[in-house]
Amino acid sequence: MDFSPAAGQLPLFLAFMTGLLGSGHCLGMCGGLVSAFFMKLGARGPAPYLAYHGARIGIYAVVGVIAAGLGQVLVSTGWIGLWQGVLQIVAGLVVILLGLDLLGVSPWRNSLGFAPVAWLRRQFTLAVQKGPVRGALIGGAINGLMPCSMTMAMAVKATTVPSLGGGALLMLAFGAGTLPSMLAASVLFGRLGPRLRGWLLKGAALFVIALGASTLWQGLRYYLVMYRLIV
């Protein structure tokens, strides 16, 4: 498996571009939610906004660490054994399906999240009662766990990263890409027309599919190398 710097930078670039081009999707899915949240929170000054998005991206990093750890456990057990390529092949296919889901052409529609949606929505609503900074921290953390095909695709990709830090870095790159739209959600929400949001979402979906295809290709290469060594 190629662990050279160039090989490591490509997934980070694709993850960042997925978050950046997914701005329209973020505004469409979360813009109104975030805007209403901050209006109810009565936020003043930069601290609540920094707390919210710091917590949101921090949750992404935690998800990346857990996903990378899960991938390492699978590889080290008899489930996967020495064939690390199997994990990458499966992850690549899942990421491609999630990218197709963003385009609306996947045979499988994603309904998965990192926690029950009803519970997440209830906690998000209650967070405004906790004060500007503490409430923003809770709200941002909950936002990071909400169902999203882009976030799920990045988490699946993180299972194939060779280190816990690499998993966190991948999710941080994705989170950094989402920052411009999410920080400006209260200002820009509703100003991007549905057509523009649709084109941005398609761009993000293509980057997700490219990330999945890259992962699938790396997995196939590794599997073939291991197969020749074993046989």
PDB file of N, CA and C in Angstrom, residues 41-133:
ATOM      1  N   LEU A  41     -30.574  31.391  20.466  1.00  0.00           N
ATOM      2  CA  LEU A  41     -29.493  31.409  21.451  1.00  0.00           C
ATOM      3  C   LEU A  41     -29.184  32.830  21.908  1.00  0.00           C
ATOM      4  N   GLY A  42     -29.488  33.809  21.069  1.00  0.00           N
ATOM      5  CA  GLY A  42     -29.167  35.189  21.414  1.00  0.00           C
ATOM      6  C   GLY A  42     -27.674  35.428  21.483  1.00  0.00           C
ATOM      7  N   ALA A  43     -26.939  34.839  20.520  1.00  0.00           N
ATOM      8  CA  ALA A  43     -25.480  34.915  20.541  1.00  0.00           C
ATOM      9  C   ALA A  43     -24.994  36.335  20.295  1.00  0.00           C
ATOM     10  N   ARG A  44     -23.977  36.723  21.053  1.00  0.00           N
ATOM     11  CA  ARG A  44     -23.335  38.021  20.888  1.00  0.00           C
ATOM     12  C   ARG A  44     -21.827  37.805  20.842  1.00  0.00           C
ATOM     13  N   GLY A  45     -21.176  38.393  19.837  1.00  0.00           N
ATOM     14  CA  GLY A  45     -19.736  38.243  19.733  1.00  0.00           C
ATOM     15  C   GLY A  45     -19.354  36.924  19.079  1.00  0.00           C
ATOM     16  N   PRO A  46     -18.036  36.730  18.864  1.00  0.00           N
ATOM     17  CA  PRO A  46     -17.570  35.547  18.121  1.00  0.00           C
ATOM     18  C   PRO A  46     -17.535  34.259  18.939  1.00  0.00           C
ATOM     19  N   ALA A  47     -17.517  34.345  20.282  1.00  0.00           N
ATOM     20  CA  ALA A  47     -17.313  33.155  21.105  1.00  0.00           C
ATOM     21  C   ALA A  47     -18.323  32.030  20.833  1.00  0.00           C
ATOM     22  N   PRO A  48     -19.641  32.299  20.791  1.00  0.00           N
ATOM     23  CA  PRO A  48     -20.587  31.208  20.521  1.00  0.00           C
ATOM     24  C   PRO A  48     -20.377  30.549  19.161  1.00  0.00           C
ATOM     25  N   TYR A  49     -20.035  31.357  18.154  1.00  0.00           N
ATOM     26  CA  TYR A  49     -19.827  30.810  16.806  1.00  0.00           C
ATOM     27  C   TYR A  49     -18.577  29.933  16.775  1.00  0.00           C
ATOM     28  N   LEU A  50     -17.515  30.387  17.430  1.00  0.00           N
ATOM     29  CA  LEU A  50     -16.299  29.593  17.504  1.00  0.00           C
ATOM     30  C   LEU A  50     -16.549  28.295  18.276  1.00  0.00           C
ATOM     31  N   ALA A  51     -17.321  28.406  19.360  1.00  0.00           N
ATOM     32  CA  ALA A  51     -17.636  27.223  20.156  1.00  0.00           C
ATOM     33  C   ALA A  51     -18.450  26.219  19.347  1.00  0.00           C
ATOM     34  N   TYR A  52     -19.440  26.718  18.621  1.00  0.00           N
ATOM     35  CA  TYR A  52     -20.325  25.846  17.841  1.00  0.00           C
ATOM     36  C   TYR A  52     -19.541  25.074  16.782  1.00  0.00           C
ATOM     37  N   HIS A  53     -18.794  25.810  15.960  1.00  0.00           N
ATOM     38  CA  HIS A  53     -18.113  25.151  14.850  1.00  0.00           C
ATOM     39  C   HIS A  53     -16.863  24.402  15.311  1.00  0.00           C
ATOM     40  N   GLY A  54     -16.252  24.853  16.404  1.00  0.00           N
ATOM     41  CA  GLY A  54     -15.156  24.089  16.980  1.00  0.00           C
ATOM     42  C   GLY A  54     -15.641  22.737  17.477  1.00  0.00           C
ATOM     43  N   ALA A  55     -16.800  22.731  18.150  1.00  0.00           N
ATOM     44  CA  ALA A  55     -17.364  21.469  18.642  1.00  0.00           C
ATOM     45  C   ALA A  55     -17.794  20.578  17.485  1.00  0.00           C
ATOM     46  N   ARG A  56     -18.385  21.176  16.462  1.00  0.00           N
ATOM     47  CA  ARG A  56     -18.847  20.394  15.303  1.00  0.00           C
ATOM     48  C   ARG A  56     -17.681  19.693  14.615  1.00  0.00           C
ATOM     49  N   ILE A  57     -16.616  20.441  14.339  1.00  0.00           N
ATOM     50  CA  ILE A  57     -15.466  19.850  13.658  1.00  0.00           C
ATOM     51  C   ILE A  57     -14.703  18.927  14.598  1.00  0.00           C
ATOM     52  N   GLY A  58     -14.722  19.245  15.910  1.00  0.00           N
ATOM     53  CA  GLY A  58     -14.110  18.346  16.889  1.00  0.00           C
ATOM     54  C   GLY A  58     -14.786  16.982  16.888  1.00  0.00           C
ATOM     55  N   ILE A  59     -16.116  16.967  16.755  1.00  0.00           N
ATOM     56  CA  ILE A  59     -16.853  15.704  16.668  1.00  0.00           C
ATOM     57  C   ILE A  59     -16.448  14.943  15.414  1.00  0.00           C
ATOM     58  N   TYR A  60     -16.275  15.658  14.306  1.00  0.00           N
ATOM     59  CA  TYR A  60     -15.803  15.001  13.080  1.00  0.00           C
ATOM     60  C   TYR A  60     -14.465  14.300  13.334  1.00  0.00           C
ATOM     61  N   ALA A  61     -13.549  14.992  14.034  1.00  0.00           N
ATOM     62  CA  ALA A  61     -12.237  14.409  14.315  1.00  0.00           C
ATOM     63  C   ALA A  61     -12.365  13.155  15.176  1.00  0.00           C
ATOM     64  N   VAL A  62     -13.253  13.204  16.188  1.00  0.00           N
ATOM     65  CA  VAL A  62     -13.476  12.032  17.051  1.00  0.00           C
ATOM     66  C   VAL A  62     -14.026  10.874  16.227  1.00  0.00           C
ATOM     67  N   VAL A  63     -14.978  11.176  15.339  1.00  0.00           N
ATOM     68  CA  VAL A  63     -15.534  10.145  14.459  1.00  0.00           C
ATOM     69  C   VAL A  63     -14.419   9.538  13.597  1.00  0.00           C
ATOM     70  N   GLY A  64     -13.510  10.388  13.108  1.00  0.00           N
ATOM     71  CA  GLY A  64     -12.401   9.900  12.300  1.00  0.00           C
ATOM     72  C   GLY A  64     -11.486   8.975  13.072  1.00  0.00           C
ATOM     73  N   VAL A  65     -11.199   9.312  14.334  1.00  0.00           N
ATOM     74  CA  VAL A  65     -10.359   8.460  15.182  1.00  0.00           C
ATOM     75  C   VAL A  65     -11.041   7.109  15.425  1.00  0.00           C
ATOM     76  N   ILE A  66     -12.335   7.140  15.757  1.00  0.00           N
ATOM     77  CA  ILE A  66     -13.073   5.901  16.015  1.00  0.00           C
ATOM     78  C   ILE A  66     -13.124   5.038  14.759  1.00  0.00           C
ATOM     79  N   ALA A  67     -13.393   5.671  13.606  1.00  0.00           N
ATOM     80  CA  ALA A  67     -13.474   4.925  12.342  1.00  0.00           C
ATOM     81  C   ALA A  67     -12.126   4.288  11.996  1.00  0.00           C
ATOM     82  N   ALA A  68     -11.042   5.064  12.145  1.00  0.00           N
ATOM     83  CA  ALA A  68      -9.716   4.519  11.853  1.00  0.00           C
ATOM     84  C   ALA A  68      -9.387   3.377  12.811  1.00  0.00           C
ATOM     85  N   GLY A  69      -9.760   3.543  14.087  1.00  0.00           N
ATOM     86  CA  GLY A  69      -9.533   2.480  15.064  1.00  0.00           C
ATOM     87  C   GLY A  69     -10.313   1.224  14.724  1.00  0.00           C
ATOM     88  N   LEU A  70     -11.563   1.397  14.293  1.00  0.00           N
ATOM     89  CA  LEU A  70     -12.382   0.253  13.890  1.00  0.00           C
ATOM     90  C   LEU A  70     -11.754  -0.465  12.704  1.00  0.00           C
ATOM     91  N   GLY A  71     -11.253   0.295  11.746  1.00  0.00           N
ATOM     92  CA  GLY A  71     -10.589  -0.313  10.595  1.00  0.00           C
ATOM     93  C   GLY A  71      -9.369  -1.110  11.005  1.00  0.00           C
ATOM     94  N   GLN A  72      -8.580  -0.582  11.944  1.00  0.00           N
ATOM     95  CA  GLN A  72      -7.396  -1.295  12.409  1.00  0.00           C
ATOM     96  C   GLN A  72      -7.764  -2.574  13.140  1.00  0.00           C
ATOM     97  N   VAL A  73      -8.855  -2.525  13.929  1.00  0.00           N
ATOM     98  CA  VAL A  73      -9.314  -3.724  14.630  1.00  0.00           C
ATOM     99  C   VAL A  73      -9.736  -4.800  13.637  1.00  0.00           C
ATOM    100  N   LEU A  74     -10.477  -4.402  12.614  1.00  0.00           N
ATOM    101  CA  LEU A  74     -10.930  -5.362  11.607  1.00  0.00           C
ATOM    102  C   LEU A  74      -9.746  -5.997  10.885  1.00  0.00           C
ATOM    103  N   VAL A  75      -8.756  -5.175  10.578  1.00  0.00           N
ATOM    104  CA  VAL A  75      -7.584  -5.680   9.866  1.00  0.00           C
ATOM    105  C   VAL A  75      -6.785  -6.638  10.736  1.00  0.00           C
ATOM    106  N   SER A  76      -6.726  -6.384  12.042  1.00  0.00           N
ATOM    107  CA  SER A  76      -5.890  -7.186  12.930  1.00  0.00           C
ATOM    108  C   SER A  76      -6.574  -8.464  13.411  1.00  0.00           C
ATOM    109  N   THR A  77      -7.857  -8.630  13.134  1.00  0.00           N
ATOM    110  CA  THR A  77      -8.565  -9.827  13.558  1.00  0.00           C
ATOM    111  C   THR A  77      -8.690 -10.811  12.412  1.00  0.00           C
ATOM    112  N   GLY A  78      -9.246 -11.945  12.697  1.00  0.00           N
ATOM    113  CA  GLY A  78      -9.440 -12.963  11.675  1.00  0.00           C
ATOM    114  C   GLY A  78     -10.492 -12.576  10.663  1.00  0.00           C
ATOM    115  N   TRP A  79     -11.297 -11.536  10.960  1.00  0.00           N
ATOM    116  CA  TRP A  79     -12.337 -11.131  10.008  1.00  0.00           C
ATOM    117  C   TRP A  79     -11.718 -10.708   8.683  1.00  0.00           C
ATOM    118  N   ILE A  80     -10.619  -9.987   8.763  1.00  0.00           N
ATOM    119  CA  ILE A  80      -9.989  -9.483   7.557  1.00  0.00           C
ATOM    120  C   ILE A  80      -8.600 -10.089   7.366  1.00  0.00           C
ATOM    121  N   GLY A  81      -7.916 -10.366   8.486  1.00  0.00           N
ATOM    122  CA  GLY A  81      -6.584 -10.947   8.411  1.00  0.00           C
ATOM    123  C   GLY A  81      -5.605 -10.034   7.704  1.00  0.00           C
ATOM    124  N   LEU A  82      -4.750 -10.631   6.878  1.00  0.00           N
ATOM    125  CA  LEU A  82      -3.733  -9.860   6.184  1.00  0.00           C
ATOM    126  C   LEU A  82      -4.285  -9.113   4.979  1.00  0.00           C
ATOM    127  N   TRP A  83      -5.483  -9.439   4.568  1.00  0.00           N
ATOM    128  CA  TRP A  83      -6.029  -8.815   3.363  1.00  0.00           C
ATOM    129  C   TRP A  83      -6.653  -7.455   3.693  1.00  0.00           C
ATOM    130  N   GLN A  84      -5.797  -6.496   3.936  1.00  0.00           N
ATOM    131  CA  GLN A  84      -6.280  -5.147   4.222  1.00  0.00           C
ATOM    132  C   GLN A  84      -6.994  -4.558   2.996  1.00  0.00           C
ATOM    133  N   GLY A  85      -6.652  -5.077   1.839  1.00  0.00           N
ATOM    134  CA  GLY A  85      -7.284  -4.601   0.622  1.00  0.00           C
ATOM    135  C   GLY A  85      -8.785  -4.825   0.622  1.00  0.00           C
ATOM    136  N   VAL A  86      -9.248  -5.887   1.300  1.00  0.00           N
ATOM    137  CA  VAL A  86     -10.680  -6.173   1.344  1.00  0.00           C
ATOM    138  C   VAL A  86     -11.433  -5.007   1.984  1.00  0.00           C
ATOM    139  N   LEU A  87     -10.878  -4.495   3.083  1.00  0.00           N
ATOM    140  CA  LEU A  87     -11.517  -3.373   3.768  1.00  0.00           C
ATOM    141  C   LEU A  87     -11.591  -2.158   2.853  1.00  0.00           C
ATOM    142  N   GLN A  88     -10.505  -1.891   2.129  1.00  0.00           N
ATOM    143  CA  GLN A  88     -10.505  -0.736   1.246  1.00  0.00           C
ATOM    144  C   GLN A  88     -11.481  -0.916   0.081  1.00  0.00           C
ATOM    145  N   ILE A  89     -11.578  -2.139  -0.440  1.00  0.00           N
ATOM    146  CA  ILE A  89     -12.517  -2.394  -1.538  1.00  0.00           C
ATOM    147  C   ILE A  89     -13.949  -2.146  -1.077  1.00  0.00           C
ATOM    148  N   VAL A  90     -14.304  -2.701   0.087  1.00  0.00           N
ATOM    149  CA  VAL A  90     -15.653  -2.526   0.628  1.00  0.00           C
ATOM    150  C   VAL A  90     -15.928  -1.053   0.921  1.00  0.00           C
ATOM    151  N   ALA A  91     -14.945  -0.389   1.571  1.00  0.00           N
ATOM    152  CA  ALA A  91     -15.116   1.031   1.903  1.00  0.00           C
ATOM    153  C   ALA A  91     -15.267   1.864   0.637  1.00  0.00           C
ATOM    154  N   GLY A  92     -14.460   1.561  -0.381  1.00  0.00           N
ATOM    155  CA  GLY A  92     -14.554   2.304  -1.633  1.00  0.00           C
ATOM    156  C   GLY A  92     -15.917   2.171  -2.277  1.00  0.00           C
ATOM    157  N   LEU A  93     -16.469   0.952  -2.274  1.00  0.00           N
ATOM    158  CA  LEU A  93     -17.794   0.731  -2.854  1.00  0.00           C
ATOM    159  C   LEU A  93     -18.873   1.485  -2.073  1.00  0.00           C
ATOM    160  N   VAL A  94     -18.768   1.466  -0.738  1.00  0.00           N
ATOM    161  CA  VAL A  94     -19.758   2.169   0.089  1.00  0.00           C
ATOM    162  C   VAL A  94     -19.681   3.674  -0.155  1.00  0.00           C
ATOM    163  N   VAL A  95     -18.462   4.214  -0.231  1.00  0.00           N
ATOM    164  CA  VAL A  95     -18.296   5.652  -0.470  1.00  0.00           C
ATOM    165  C   VAL A  95     -18.865   6.037  -1.834  1.00  0.00           C
ATOM    166  N   ILE A  96     -18.634   5.199  -2.847  1.00  0.00           N
ATOM    167  CA  ILE A  96     -19.203   5.467  -4.169  1.00  0.00           C
ATOM    168  C   ILE A  96     -20.727   5.475  -4.105  1.00  0.00           C
ATOM    169  N   LEU A  97     -21.321   4.518  -3.378  1.00  0.00           N
ATOM    170  CA  LEU A  97     -22.781   4.472  -3.226  1.00  0.00           C
ATOM    171  C   LEU A  97     -23.303   5.733  -2.536  1.00  0.00           C
ATOM    172  N   LEU A  98     -22.558   6.215  -1.525  1.00  0.00           N
ATOM    173  CA  LEU A  98     -22.965   7.435  -0.831  1.00  0.00           C
ATOM    174  C   LEU A  98     -22.865   8.647  -1.754  1.00  0.00           C
ATOM    175  N   GLY A  99     -21.845   8.655  -2.623  1.00  0.00           N
ATOM    176  CA  GLY A  99     -21.738   9.729  -3.603  1.00  0.00           C
ATOM    177  C   GLY A  99     -22.889   9.697  -4.597  1.00  0.00           C
ATOM    178  N   LEU A 100     -23.251   8.500  -5.045  1.00  0.00           N
ATOM    179  CA  LEU A 100     -24.401   8.355  -5.939  1.00  0.00           C
ATOM    180  C   LEU A 100     -25.695   8.757  -5.240  1.00  0.00           C
ATOM    181  N   ASP A 101     -25.756   8.495  -3.924  1.00  0.00           N
ATOM    182  CA  ASP A 101     -26.936   8.901  -3.152  1.00  0.00           C
ATOM    183  C   ASP A 101     -27.077  10.416  -3.148  1.00  0.00           C
ATOM    184  N   LEU A 102     -25.948  11.131  -3.041  1.00  0.00           N
ATOM    185  CA  LEU A 102     -25.981  12.588  -3.096  1.00  0.00           C
ATOM    186  C   LEU A 102     -26.484  13.081  -4.451  1.00  0.00           C
ATOM    187  N   LEU A 103     -26.185  12.310  -5.503  1.00  0.00           N
ATOM    188  CA  LEU A 103     -26.662  12.671  -6.837  1.00  0.00           C
ATOM    189  C   LEU A 103     -28.116  12.250  -7.057  1.00  0.00           C
ATOM    190  N   GLY A 104     -28.646  11.433  -6.133  1.00  0.00           N
ATOM    191  CA  GLY A 104     -30.021  10.963  -6.259  1.00  0.00           C
ATOM    192  C   GLY A 104     -30.187   9.797  -7.205  1.00  0.00           C
ATOM    193  N   VAL A 105     -29.085   9.088  -7.513  1.00  0.00           N
ATOM    194  CA  VAL A 105     -29.169   7.972  -8.461  1.00  0.00           C
ATOM    195  C   VAL A 105     -28.699   6.660  -7.849  1.00  0.00           C
ATOM    196  N   SER A 106     -28.527   6.613  -6.543  1.00  0.00           N
ATOM    197  CA  SER A 106     -28.062   5.384  -5.897  1.00  0.00           C
ATOM    198  C   SER A 106     -29.226   4.405  -5.705  1.00  0.00           C
ATOM    199  N   PRO A 107     -28.967   3.090  -5.917  1.00  0.00           N
ATOM    200  CA  PRO A 107     -30.006   2.097  -5.642  1.00  0.00           C
ATOM    201  C   PRO A 107     -30.285   1.966  -4.149  1.00  0.00           C
ATOM    202  N   TRP A 108     -29.379   2.516  -3.327  1.00  0.00           N
ATOM    203  CA  TRP A 108     -29.544   2.467  -1.871  1.00  0.00           C
ATOM    204  C   TRP A 108     -29.516   3.882  -1.332  1.00  0.00           C
ATOM    205  N   ARG A 109     -30.573   4.272  -0.616  1.00  0.00           N
ATOM    206  CA  ARG A 109     -30.653   5.616  -0.051  1.00  0.00           C
ATOM    207  C   ARG A 109     -30.176   5.590   1.393  1.00  0.00           C
ATOM    208  N   ASN A 110     -29.264   6.482   1.716  1.00  0.00           N
ATOM    209  CA  ASN A 110     -28.694   6.516   3.061  1.00  0.00           C
ATOM    210  C   ASN A 110     -29.680   7.086   4.077  1.00  0.00           C
ATOM    211  N   SER A 111     -29.923   6.334   5.125  1.00  0.00           N
ATOM    212  CA  SER A 111     -30.754   6.813   6.233  1.00  0.00           C
ATOM    213  C   SER A 111     -30.017   6.634   7.553  1.00  0.00           C
ATOM    214  N   LEU A 112     -28.690   6.449   7.469  1.00  0.00           N
ATOM    215  CA  LEU A 112     -27.886   6.168   8.651  1.00  0.00           C
ATOM    216  C   LEU A 112     -27.319   7.453   9.248  1.00  0.00           C
ATOM    217  N   GLY A 113     -27.198   7.462  10.561  1.00  0.00           N
ATOM    218  CA  GLY A 113     -26.579   8.566  11.273  1.00  0.00           C
ATOM    219  C   GLY A 113     -25.689   8.006  12.363  1.00  0.00           C
ATOM    220  N   PHE A 114     -25.072   8.875  13.128  1.00  0.00           N
ATOM    221  CA  PHE A 114     -24.193   8.430  14.198  1.00  0.00           C
ATOM    222  C   PHE A 114     -24.939   8.277  15.520  1.00  0.00           C
ATOM    223  N   ALA A 115     -26.216   8.658  15.537  1.00  0.00           N
ATOM    224  CA  ALA A 115     -27.067   8.528  16.730  1.00  0.00           C
ATOM    225  C   ALA A 115     -28.517   8.651  16.258  1.00  0.00           C
ATOM    226  N   PRO A 116     -29.494   8.212  17.082  1.00  0.00           N
ATOM    227  CA  PRO A 116     -30.906   8.327  16.684  1.00  0.00           C
ATOM    228  C   PRO A 116     -31.295   9.776  16.379  1.00  0.00           C
ATOM    229  N   VAL A 117     -31.940   9.986  15.235  1.00  0.00           N
ATOM    230  CA  VAL A 117     -32.260  11.338  14.781  1.00  0.00           C
ATOM    231  C   VAL A 117     -33.185  12.065  15.754  1.00  0.00           C
ATOM    232  N   ALA A 118     -34.199  11.374  16.267  1.00  0.00           N
ATOM    233  CA  ALA A 118     -35.141  12.011  17.198  1.00  0.00           C
ATOM    234  C   ALA A 118     -34.415  12.518  18.439  1.00  0.00           C
ATOM    235  N   TRP A 119     -33.490  11.732  18.949  1.00  0.00           N
ATOM    236  CA  TRP A 119     -32.722  12.131  20.136  1.00  0.00           C
ATOM    237  C   TRP A 119     -31.838  13.337  19.802  1.00  0.00           C
ATOM    238  N   LEU A 120     -31.190  13.307  18.634  1.00  0.00           N
ATOM    239  CA  LEU A 120     -30.332  14.416  18.233  1.00  0.00           C
ATOM    240  C   LEU A 120     -31.120  15.721  18.125  1.00  0.00           C
ATOM    241  N   ARG A 121     -32.294  15.661  17.511  1.00  0.00           N
ATOM    242  CA  ARG A 121     -33.108  16.867  17.347  1.00  0.00           C
ATOM    243  C   ARG A 121     -33.575  17.403  18.703  1.00  0.00           C
ATOM    244  N   ARG A 122     -33.917  16.506  19.608  1.00  0.00           N
ATOM    245  CA  ARG A 122     -34.364  16.936  20.934  1.00  0.00           C
ATOM    246  C   ARG A 122     -33.227  17.626  21.690  1.00  0.00           C
ATOM    247  N   GLN A 123     -32.026  17.037  21.639  1.00  0.00           N
ATOM    248  CA  GLN A 123     -30.880  17.637  22.325  1.00  0.00           C
ATOM    249  C   GLN A 123     -30.488  18.972  21.696  1.00  0.00           C
ATOM    250  N   PHE A 124     -30.625  19.069  20.387  1.00  0.00           N
ATOM    251  CA  PHE A 124     -30.295  20.308  19.685  1.00  0.00           C
ATOM    252  C   PHE A 124     -31.239  21.424  20.118  1.00  0.00           C
ATOM    253  N   THR A 125     -32.526  21.097  20.271  1.00  0.00           N
ATOM    254  CA  THR A 125     -33.519  22.072  20.708  1.00  0.00           C
ATOM    255  C   THR A 125     -33.264  22.512  22.145  1.00  0.00           C
ATOM    256  N   LEU A 126     -32.895  21.558  23.000  1.00  0.00           N
ATOM    257  CA  LEU A 126     -32.657  21.864  24.412  1.00  0.00           C
ATOM    258  C   LEU A 126     -31.372  22.651  24.637  1.00  0.00           C
ATOM    259  N   ALA A 127     -30.439  22.578  23.676  1.00  0.00           N
ATOM    260  CA  ALA A 127     -29.133  23.222  23.857  1.00  0.00           C
ATOM    261  C   ALA A 127     -29.247  24.727  24.017  1.00  0.00           C
ATOM    262  N   VAL A 128     -30.275  25.358  23.399  1.00  0.00           N
ATOM    263  CA  VAL A 128     -30.405  26.816  23.470  1.00  0.00           C
ATOM    264  C   VAL A 128     -30.674  27.289  24.896  1.00  0.00           C
ATOM    265  N   GLN A 129     -31.079  26.388  25.770  1.00  0.00           N
ATOM    266  CA  GLN A 129     -31.367  26.746  27.152  1.00  0.00           C
ATOM    267  C   GLN A 129     -30.119  26.742  28.038  1.00  0.00           C
ATOM    268  N   LYS A 130     -28.989  26.356  27.463  1.00  0.00           N
ATOM    269  CA  LYS A 130     -27.772  26.173  28.258  1.00  0.00           C
ATOM    270  C   LYS A 130     -26.851  27.385  28.264  1.00  0.00           C
ATOM    271  N   GLY A 131     -27.269  28.470  27.657  1.00  0.00           N
ATOM    272  CA  GLY A 131     -26.416  29.657  27.621  1.00  0.00           C
ATOM    273  C   GLY A 131     -25.684  29.768  26.302  1.00  0.00           C
ATOM    274  N   PRO A 132     -25.198  30.962  25.953  1.00  0.00           N
ATOM    275  CA  PRO A 132     -24.608  31.210  24.634  1.00  0.00           C
ATOM    276  C   PRO A 132     -23.428  30.304  24.283  1.00  0.00           C
ATOM    277  N   VAL A 133     -22.442  30.198  25.174  1.00  0.00           N
ATOM    278  CA  VAL A 133     -21.245  29.423  24.837  1.00  0.00           C
ATOM    279  C   VAL A 133     -21.466  27.932  25.074  1.00  0.00           C
TER     280      VAL A 133
END
